[in-house]
Amino acid sequence: MLNPFYKQMDIINMNKIFVLFTGLSLLSVWACDSQNISKEKLPIIGNRDVVDGDSIYHTVRDFKFINQDSVIITPETFKDKAYVVDYFFTSCPTICPKVKQQEIKVADHFKDEERLKFLSVSIDTKYDTIQRLKWYAEKLEIDPNQWHLVTGDEDLIYDIAGDFFHSAIKNDDAPGGYDHDGLLILVDKNRHIRAFCNGLEPEEVDEFILDVEQLLAQEY
Amino acid sequence: MLKVKVCFLFLLIACLSMQLMSCQENPFIQGEIMYENFCATCHMEDGKGLKGLIPPLANSDWLKNNQDILACSIRKGINDPIVVNGKTYELPMAGVTALTEFELANVINYINQAWGNDYGFVQINEVRDQLDACNARD
């Protein structure tokens, strides 16, 4: 039998703890809600110049690639749409499968979303022919309406990588012969970069999905 | 009311300690670390592979039926197409030369028992014999 005094103390402490927990959970619900209401637009990422009082934002240059179905891909392909860009190569023995797995997660999430497309640029212009890209797309069950795997002029592919904030370098010492990153980049209809994530980190990719949803909801 | 709360706390502590204990019960810790470092970028942490590009290790008939060549396959890679659960996989696998015989045994025992697999165990001398056999062949 407990001493009645201690019993009394226990009840008071217990009740205090429960009140505290309830308060905290209510507070967190409120914090989440207020965040949703006053959400600012996604930033435009990159350096900006000011010309005659106007901000000139970092913009992706013109490009012309060719995809797995021999279709020419230009900025016109993504007119009034947003798209996700990654750099890869089909024989990549390191990070690519994992990044592709995460990118497939994003693509599946936006399956019926006509306003969002995907662009995977191969940095192996020798080996990744159109046929090879087609083979790769079929193996990954990629929807050709949603996702373009492209090759093209080698100089353009390496030069434009910087526009997409990707790094791509030929390096005979690297596994597979190329150094590159596993970033997923979100480009908007004005060719500005609006969000990115590390395709090797599933939690970052989940956040990225929310960013894409936000962009589509606020600006399309 | 107090009794209910005490019971709830007790249950919570019991659950937590059971979880901690089950962590320590994993006998393939080193194999798991090796797997995560050398295999998981392609075969994925859940062993499911990637669609038609990279074959699964979880619930894989190929893994089950090719126990006698696993050590060699991991060390030297696989160049010819293989059929796993009825599906043909063509992408070559790069060999992992960094693993020692002990590490190979550990990683094989891990993939043989992870994700619900139950494909038996390999001893270090068996790994050694396998490697000797394929080294002699090459």
Coordinates of C-alpha atoms in Angstrom, one line a residue:
Chain A
M1 CA 0.0 0.0 0.0
L2 CA 1.4 3.4 -1.0
N3 CA 1.7 6.2 1.4
P4 CA -1.3 8.4 0.6
F5 CA 0.9 11.5 0.5
Y6 CA 3.2 10.0 -2.2
K7 CA 0.1 8.7 -4.1
Q8 CA -1.2 12.3 -4.1
M9 CA 2.1 13.6 -5.4
D10 CA 2.2 11.0 -8.2
I11 CA -1.2 11.9 -9.5
I12 CA -0.3 15.6 -9.6
N13 CA 3.0 14.9 -11.4
M14 CA 1.3 12.6 -13.9
N15 CA -1.4 15.1 -14.6
K16 CA 1.2 17.8 -15.2
I17 CA 3.1 15.6 -17.6
F18 CA -0.1 14.8 -19.6
V19 CA -1.1 18.5 -19.7
L20 CA 2.4 19.4 -21.0
F21 CA 2.3 16.8 -23.7
T22 CA -1.1 17.8 -24.9
G23 CA 0.0 21.4 -25.0
L24 CA 3.1 20.6 -26.9
S25 CA 1.2 18.5 -29.5
L26 CA -1.4 21.3 -30.0
L27 CA 1.4 23.8 -30.4
S28 CA 3.1 21.7 -33.1
V29 CA -0.2 21.3 -35.0
W30 CA -0.6 25.1 -34.9
A31 CA 2.9 25.7 -36.0
C32 CA 2.5 23.5 -39.0
D33 CA -0.8 25.1 -40.0
S34 CA 0.4 28.7 -39.8
Q35 CA 3.4 27.7 -42.0
N36 CA 1.1 26.5 -44.7
I37 CA -1.0 29.6 -44.7
S38 CA 1.8 32.1 -45.2
K39 CA 4.1 30.0 -47.4
E40 CA 6.5 32.2 -49.4
K41 CA 7.2 31.2 -53.0
L42 CA 10.3 29.0 -53.7
P43 CA 13.4 31.1 -54.2
I44 CA 15.0 31.6 -57.6
I45 CA 18.4 30.0 -57.0
G46 CA 21.7 31.3 -58.3
N47 CA 23.6 34.6 -58.9
R48 CA 21.6 37.6 -60.1
D49 CA 22.7 40.8 -61.9
V50 CA 20.9 44.1 -61.7
V51 CA 20.5 45.8 -65.0
D52 CA 18.7 49.2 -65.1
G53 CA 17.1 48.4 -61.8
D54 CA 15.8 45.0 -62.9
S55 CA 17.1 41.8 -61.5
I56 CA 18.4 39.3 -64.1
Y57 CA 18.2 35.9 -62.6
H58 CA 20.3 32.8 -63.3
T59 CA 18.7 31.2 -66.4
V60 CA 19.3 27.9 -68.2
R61 CA 20.7 28.5 -71.8
D62 CA 19.1 27.2 -75.0
F63 CA 19.7 23.5 -75.6
K64 CA 19.0 20.8 -78.2
F65 CA 19.2 17.2 -77.1
I66 CA 17.8 13.9 -78.6
N67 CA 15.8 11.5 -76.5
Q68 CA 15.4 7.7 -76.3
D69 CA 12.8 7.8 -79.0
S70 CA 14.9 10.0 -81.4
V71 CA 12.8 13.0 -80.5
I72 CA 14.5 16.4 -80.5
I73 CA 14.3 17.9 -77.0
T74 CA 14.5 21.7 -76.6
P75 CA 13.2 24.3 -74.0
E76 CA 10.1 24.3 -76.2
T77 CA 9.4 20.7 -75.1
F78 CA 9.0 22.1 -71.6
K79 CA 7.0 25.2 -72.5
D80 CA 4.7 26.2 -69.6
K81 CA 5.9 23.2 -67.6
A82 CA 8.4 22.5 -64.9
Y83 CA 11.0 19.8 -65.1
V84 CA 13.4 17.8 -63.0
V85 CA 16.9 17.4 -64.3
D86 CA 19.6 14.9 -63.4
Y87 CA 23.0 13.9 -64.9
F88 CA 23.8 10.1 -65.2
F89 CA 25.2 7.4 -67.5
T90 CA 23.7 4.0 -68.1
S91 CA 26.8 2.0 -67.2
C92 CA 27.4 4.0 -64.0
P93 CA 28.5 1.6 -61.3
T94 CA 28.2 3.9 -58.3
I95 CA 25.4 6.3 -57.3
C96 CA 23.2 6.3 -60.4
P97 CA 20.9 3.3 -59.5
K98 CA 20.1 4.8 -56.2
V99 CA 19.4 8.2 -57.6
K100 CA 17.3 6.6 -60.3
Q101 CA 15.3 4.7 -57.7
Q102 CA 14.6 8.0 -55.9
E103 CA 13.8 9.8 -59.2
I104 CA 11.3 7.0 -60.0
K105 CA 9.7 7.7 -56.7
V106 CA 9.2 11.3 -57.7
A107 CA 8.0 10.4 -61.2
D108 CA 5.5 7.9 -59.7
H109 CA 4.3 10.6 -57.3
F110 CA 3.6 12.9 -60.3
K111 CA 2.4 10.2 -62.6
D112 CA -0.6 12.0 -64.0
E113 CA 0.8 15.5 -63.6
E114 CA 1.1 17.0 -67.1
R115 CA 2.8 20.1 -65.8
L116 CA 5.9 18.2 -64.6
K117 CA 8.5 16.4 -66.9
F118 CA 11.8 14.7 -66.3
L119 CA 15.1 15.1 -68.1
S120 CA 18.0 12.7 -67.6
V121 CA 21.1 13.9 -69.4
S122 CA 23.7 11.2 -70.1
I123 CA 27.3 12.4 -69.8
D124 CA 28.7 9.3 -71.6
T125 CA 28.1 10.4 -75.2
K126 CA 30.2 7.6 -76.7
Y127 CA 28.5 4.6 -75.1
D128 CA 25.0 5.9 -74.4
T129 CA 23.5 5.9 -77.9
I130 CA 19.8 6.4 -78.6
Q131 CA 19.4 2.6 -78.7
R132 CA 21.1 2.3 -75.4
L133 CA 19.0 5.0 -73.8
K134 CA 15.9 3.2 -75.2
W135 CA 17.0 -0.1 -73.6
Y136 CA 17.6 1.7 -70.3
A137 CA 14.2 3.4 -70.4
E138 CA 12.5 0.1 -71.1
K139 CA 14.3 -1.7 -68.3
L140 CA 13.2 1.1 -65.8
E141 CA 9.7 1.1 -67.3
I142 CA 10.0 4.8 -67.9
D143 CA 7.0 6.6 -69.5
P144 CA 8.3 8.3 -72.6
N145 CA 5.6 11.0 -72.3
Q146 CA 6.8 11.9 -68.8
W147 CA 10.6 11.3 -68.9
H148 CA 13.2 12.1 -71.5
L149 CA 16.6 10.3 -71.4
V150 CA 18.8 12.4 -73.7
T151 CA 22.2 12.5 -75.4
G152 CA 23.6 15.1 -77.7
D153 CA 26.6 17.3 -78.5
E154 CA 29.3 16.6 -75.9
D155 CA 30.4 20.2 -75.5
L156 CA 26.8 21.3 -74.8
I157 CA 26.2 18.6 -72.3
Y158 CA 29.3 19.5 -70.3
D159 CA 28.8 23.3 -70.6
I160 CA 25.2 23.3 -69.7
A161 CA 25.8 21.2 -66.7
G162 CA 26.8 24.4 -64.8
D163 CA 23.5 26.0 -65.8
F164 CA 21.7 23.2 -64.0
F165 CA 24.2 23.4 -61.1
H166 CA 25.4 19.9 -62.0
S167 CA 29.0 19.0 -62.0
A168 CA 30.1 16.5 -64.7
I169 CA 33.8 15.8 -65.3
K170 CA 35.5 13.1 -67.3
N171 CA 37.9 11.3 -65.0
D172 CA 39.6 8.0 -66.0
D173 CA 40.3 7.4 -62.3
A174 CA 36.6 7.5 -61.3
P175 CA 34.6 4.3 -61.3
G176 CA 33.0 4.1 -64.8
G177 CA 35.2 7.0 -66.1
Y178 CA 33.1 9.9 -65.1
D179 CA 32.7 12.1 -62.0
H180 CA 29.2 13.5 -61.4
D181 CA 26.8 14.3 -58.7
G182 CA 23.4 12.8 -57.8
L183 CA 21.4 16.0 -57.6
L184 CA 17.8 16.4 -58.7
I185 CA 17.2 20.0 -60.0
L186 CA 13.8 21.6 -60.4
V187 CA 13.6 24.1 -63.4
D188 CA 10.5 26.3 -63.8
K189 CA 8.7 27.5 -67.0
N190 CA 11.0 30.6 -67.0
R191 CA 14.1 28.4 -67.0
H192 CA 15.0 29.4 -63.4
I193 CA 16.2 26.8 -60.9
R194 CA 13.8 26.7 -58.0
A195 CA 14.7 23.7 -55.8
F196 CA 17.2 20.8 -55.6
C197 CA 18.0 17.8 -53.5
N198 CA 20.6 15.1 -53.1
G199 CA 19.1 12.0 -54.9
L200 CA 21.0 9.7 -52.6
E201 CA 19.0 10.9 -49.5
P202 CA 15.4 9.7 -49.4
E203 CA 14.3 12.2 -46.8
E204 CA 15.7 15.1 -48.9
V205 CA 13.9 13.7 -51.9
D206 CA 10.6 13.7 -49.9
E207 CA 11.1 17.4 -49.1
F208 CA 11.8 18.0 -52.8
I209 CA 8.5 16.4 -53.7
L210 CA 6.8 19.0 -51.5
D211 CA 8.8 21.8 -53.2
V212 CA 7.6 20.6 -56.6
E213 CA 4.0 20.5 -55.3
Q214 CA 4.3 24.0 -54.0
L215 CA 5.7 25.4 -57.2
L216 CA 2.9 23.8 -59.2
A217 CA 0.3 25.0 -56.8
Q218 CA 1.5 28.6 -56.6
E219 CA 2.7 29.4 -60.1
Y220 CA 1.0 27.1 -62.6
Chain B
M1 CA -6.4 6.2 -13.6
L2 CA -2.9 6.2 -12.1
K3 CA -2.8 2.4 -12.6
V4 CA -3.5 2.8 -16.3
K5 CA -0.8 5.4 -16.7
V6 CA 1.8 3.3 -14.9
C7 CA 0.8 0.3 -17.0
F8 CA 1.2 2.4 -20.1
L9 CA 4.7 3.7 -19.1
F10 CA 5.7 0.1 -18.2
L11 CA 4.6 -1.1 -21.6
L12 CA 6.5 1.7 -23.4
I13 CA 9.7 0.8 -21.5
A14 CA 9.2 -2.9 -22.3
C15 CA 8.7 -2.1 -26.0
L16 CA 11.8 0.1 -26.2
S17 CA 14.0 -2.4 -24.4
M18 CA 12.8 -5.2 -26.7
Q19 CA 13.6 -3.1 -29.7
L20 CA 17.1 -2.4 -28.4
M21 CA 17.7 -6.1 -27.7
S22 CA 16.6 -7.1 -31.2
C23 CA 19.2 -4.7 -32.6
Q24 CA 22.0 -6.5 -30.7
E25 CA 20.7 -9.8 -31.9
N26 CA 21.7 -9.2 -35.5
P27 CA 24.6 -11.6 -36.0
F28 CA 25.6 -10.1 -39.4
I29 CA 26.5 -6.6 -38.4
Q30 CA 29.8 -6.6 -40.4
G31 CA 28.1 -8.2 -43.4
E32 CA 25.4 -5.5 -43.2
I33 CA 28.0 -2.7 -43.1
M34 CA 29.8 -4.2 -46.1
Y35 CA 26.6 -4.6 -47.9
E36 CA 25.6 -1.0 -47.4
N37 CA 29.0 0.2 -48.5
F38 CA 29.6 -2.0 -51.5
C39 CA 26.3 -3.4 -52.7
A40 CA 23.3 -1.2 -51.6
T41 CA 23.8 1.6 -54.2
C42 CA 22.7 -0.9 -56.8
H43 CA 20.8 -3.7 -55.0
M44 CA 19.2 -1.2 -52.6
E45 CA 19.0 -1.4 -48.8
D46 CA 15.9 -3.6 -49.0
G47 CA 17.6 -6.0 -51.5
K48 CA 14.9 -5.4 -54.1
G49 CA 17.2 -4.2 -56.9
L50 CA 15.9 -1.7 -59.5
K51 CA 13.1 -2.7 -61.8
G52 CA 14.4 -4.6 -64.9
L53 CA 17.9 -3.2 -64.6
I54 CA 19.3 -4.6 -61.3
P55 CA 18.2 -8.0 -60.0
P56 CA 16.8 -8.5 -56.5
L57 CA 18.7 -10.3 -53.8
A58 CA 15.7 -10.6 -51.6
N59 CA 13.6 -13.6 -52.5
S60 CA 15.9 -14.4 -55.4
D61 CA 16.0 -17.9 -57.0
W62 CA 19.4 -17.1 -58.6
L63 CA 20.9 -16.3 -55.2
K64 CA 19.4 -19.5 -53.7
N65 CA 20.6 -21.7 -56.5
N66 CA 24.1 -20.3 -57.1
Q67 CA 25.6 -20.5 -53.6
D68 CA 28.6 -22.3 -54.9
I69 CA 29.7 -19.4 -57.1
L70 CA 28.7 -16.4 -54.9
A71 CA 32.2 -15.5 -53.6
C72 CA 33.6 -15.5 -57.1
S73 CA 30.7 -13.6 -58.5
I74 CA 31.1 -10.8 -55.9
R75 CA 34.8 -10.6 -56.3
K76 CA 35.1 -10.9 -60.1
G77 CA 31.7 -9.5 -61.1
I78 CA 29.2 -10.9 -63.6
N79 CA 29.4 -10.2 -67.3
D80 CA 26.9 -12.6 -68.9
P81 CA 23.1 -12.0 -68.6
I82 CA 21.5 -13.9 -65.8
V83 CA 17.9 -14.9 -65.2
V84 CA 16.4 -14.1 -61.8
N85 CA 12.9 -15.1 -60.9
G86 CA 12.1 -15.5 -64.6
K87 CA 13.4 -12.1 -65.7
T88 CA 16.6 -11.6 -67.7
Y89 CA 19.1 -9.0 -66.4
E90 CA 21.8 -7.8 -68.8
L91 CA 23.7 -5.0 -67.1
P92 CA 27.1 -6.4 -66.1
M93 CA 28.0 -6.3 -62.4
A94 CA 31.3 -4.8 -61.4
G95 CA 33.5 -7.0 -59.2
V96 CA 34.1 -5.9 -55.7
T97 CA 37.8 -6.5 -55.1
A98 CA 38.1 -4.7 -51.8
L99 CA 36.5 -7.4 -49.7
T100 CA 38.7 -9.9 -47.9
E101 CA 37.7 -13.6 -47.6
F102 CA 36.3 -13.0 -44.2
E103 CA 34.3 -10.0 -45.4
L104 CA 33.0 -12.0 -48.3
A105 CA 31.8 -14.7 -45.9
N106 CA 30.1 -12.1 -43.8
V107 CA 28.4 -10.3 -46.6
I108 CA 27.2 -13.6 -48.2
N109 CA 25.8 -14.7 -44.8
Y110 CA 24.1 -11.3 -44.5
I111 CA 22.4 -11.5 -47.9
N112 CA 21.5 -15.2 -47.3
Q113 CA 19.6 -14.3 -44.2
A114 CA 18.3 -10.7 -44.7
W115 CA 14.9 -9.6 -45.9
G116 CA 13.3 -13.0 -45.1
N117 CA 15.9 -15.0 -47.1
D118 CA 16.8 -18.4 -45.7
Y119 CA 19.6 -19.7 -48.0
G120 CA 21.9 -21.2 -45.4
F121 CA 25.4 -20.2 -44.2
V122 CA 28.8 -20.2 -45.6
Q123 CA 32.1 -20.9 -43.8
I124 CA 35.3 -19.1 -44.4
N125 CA 37.0 -22.2 -45.8
E126 CA 34.2 -22.7 -48.3
V127 CA 34.8 -19.1 -49.5
R128 CA 38.5 -19.8 -49.8
D129 CA 37.8 -23.0 -51.8
Q130 CA 35.5 -21.1 -54.1
L131 CA 38.0 -18.4 -54.7
D132 CA 40.8 -21.0 -55.3
A133 CA 38.6 -22.8 -57.8
C134 CA 37.8 -19.7 -59.9
N135 CA 41.3 -18.3 -59.6
A136 CA 42.6 -21.6 -61.0
R137 CA 40.1 -21.4 -63.9
D138 CA 41.0 -17.9 -64.9

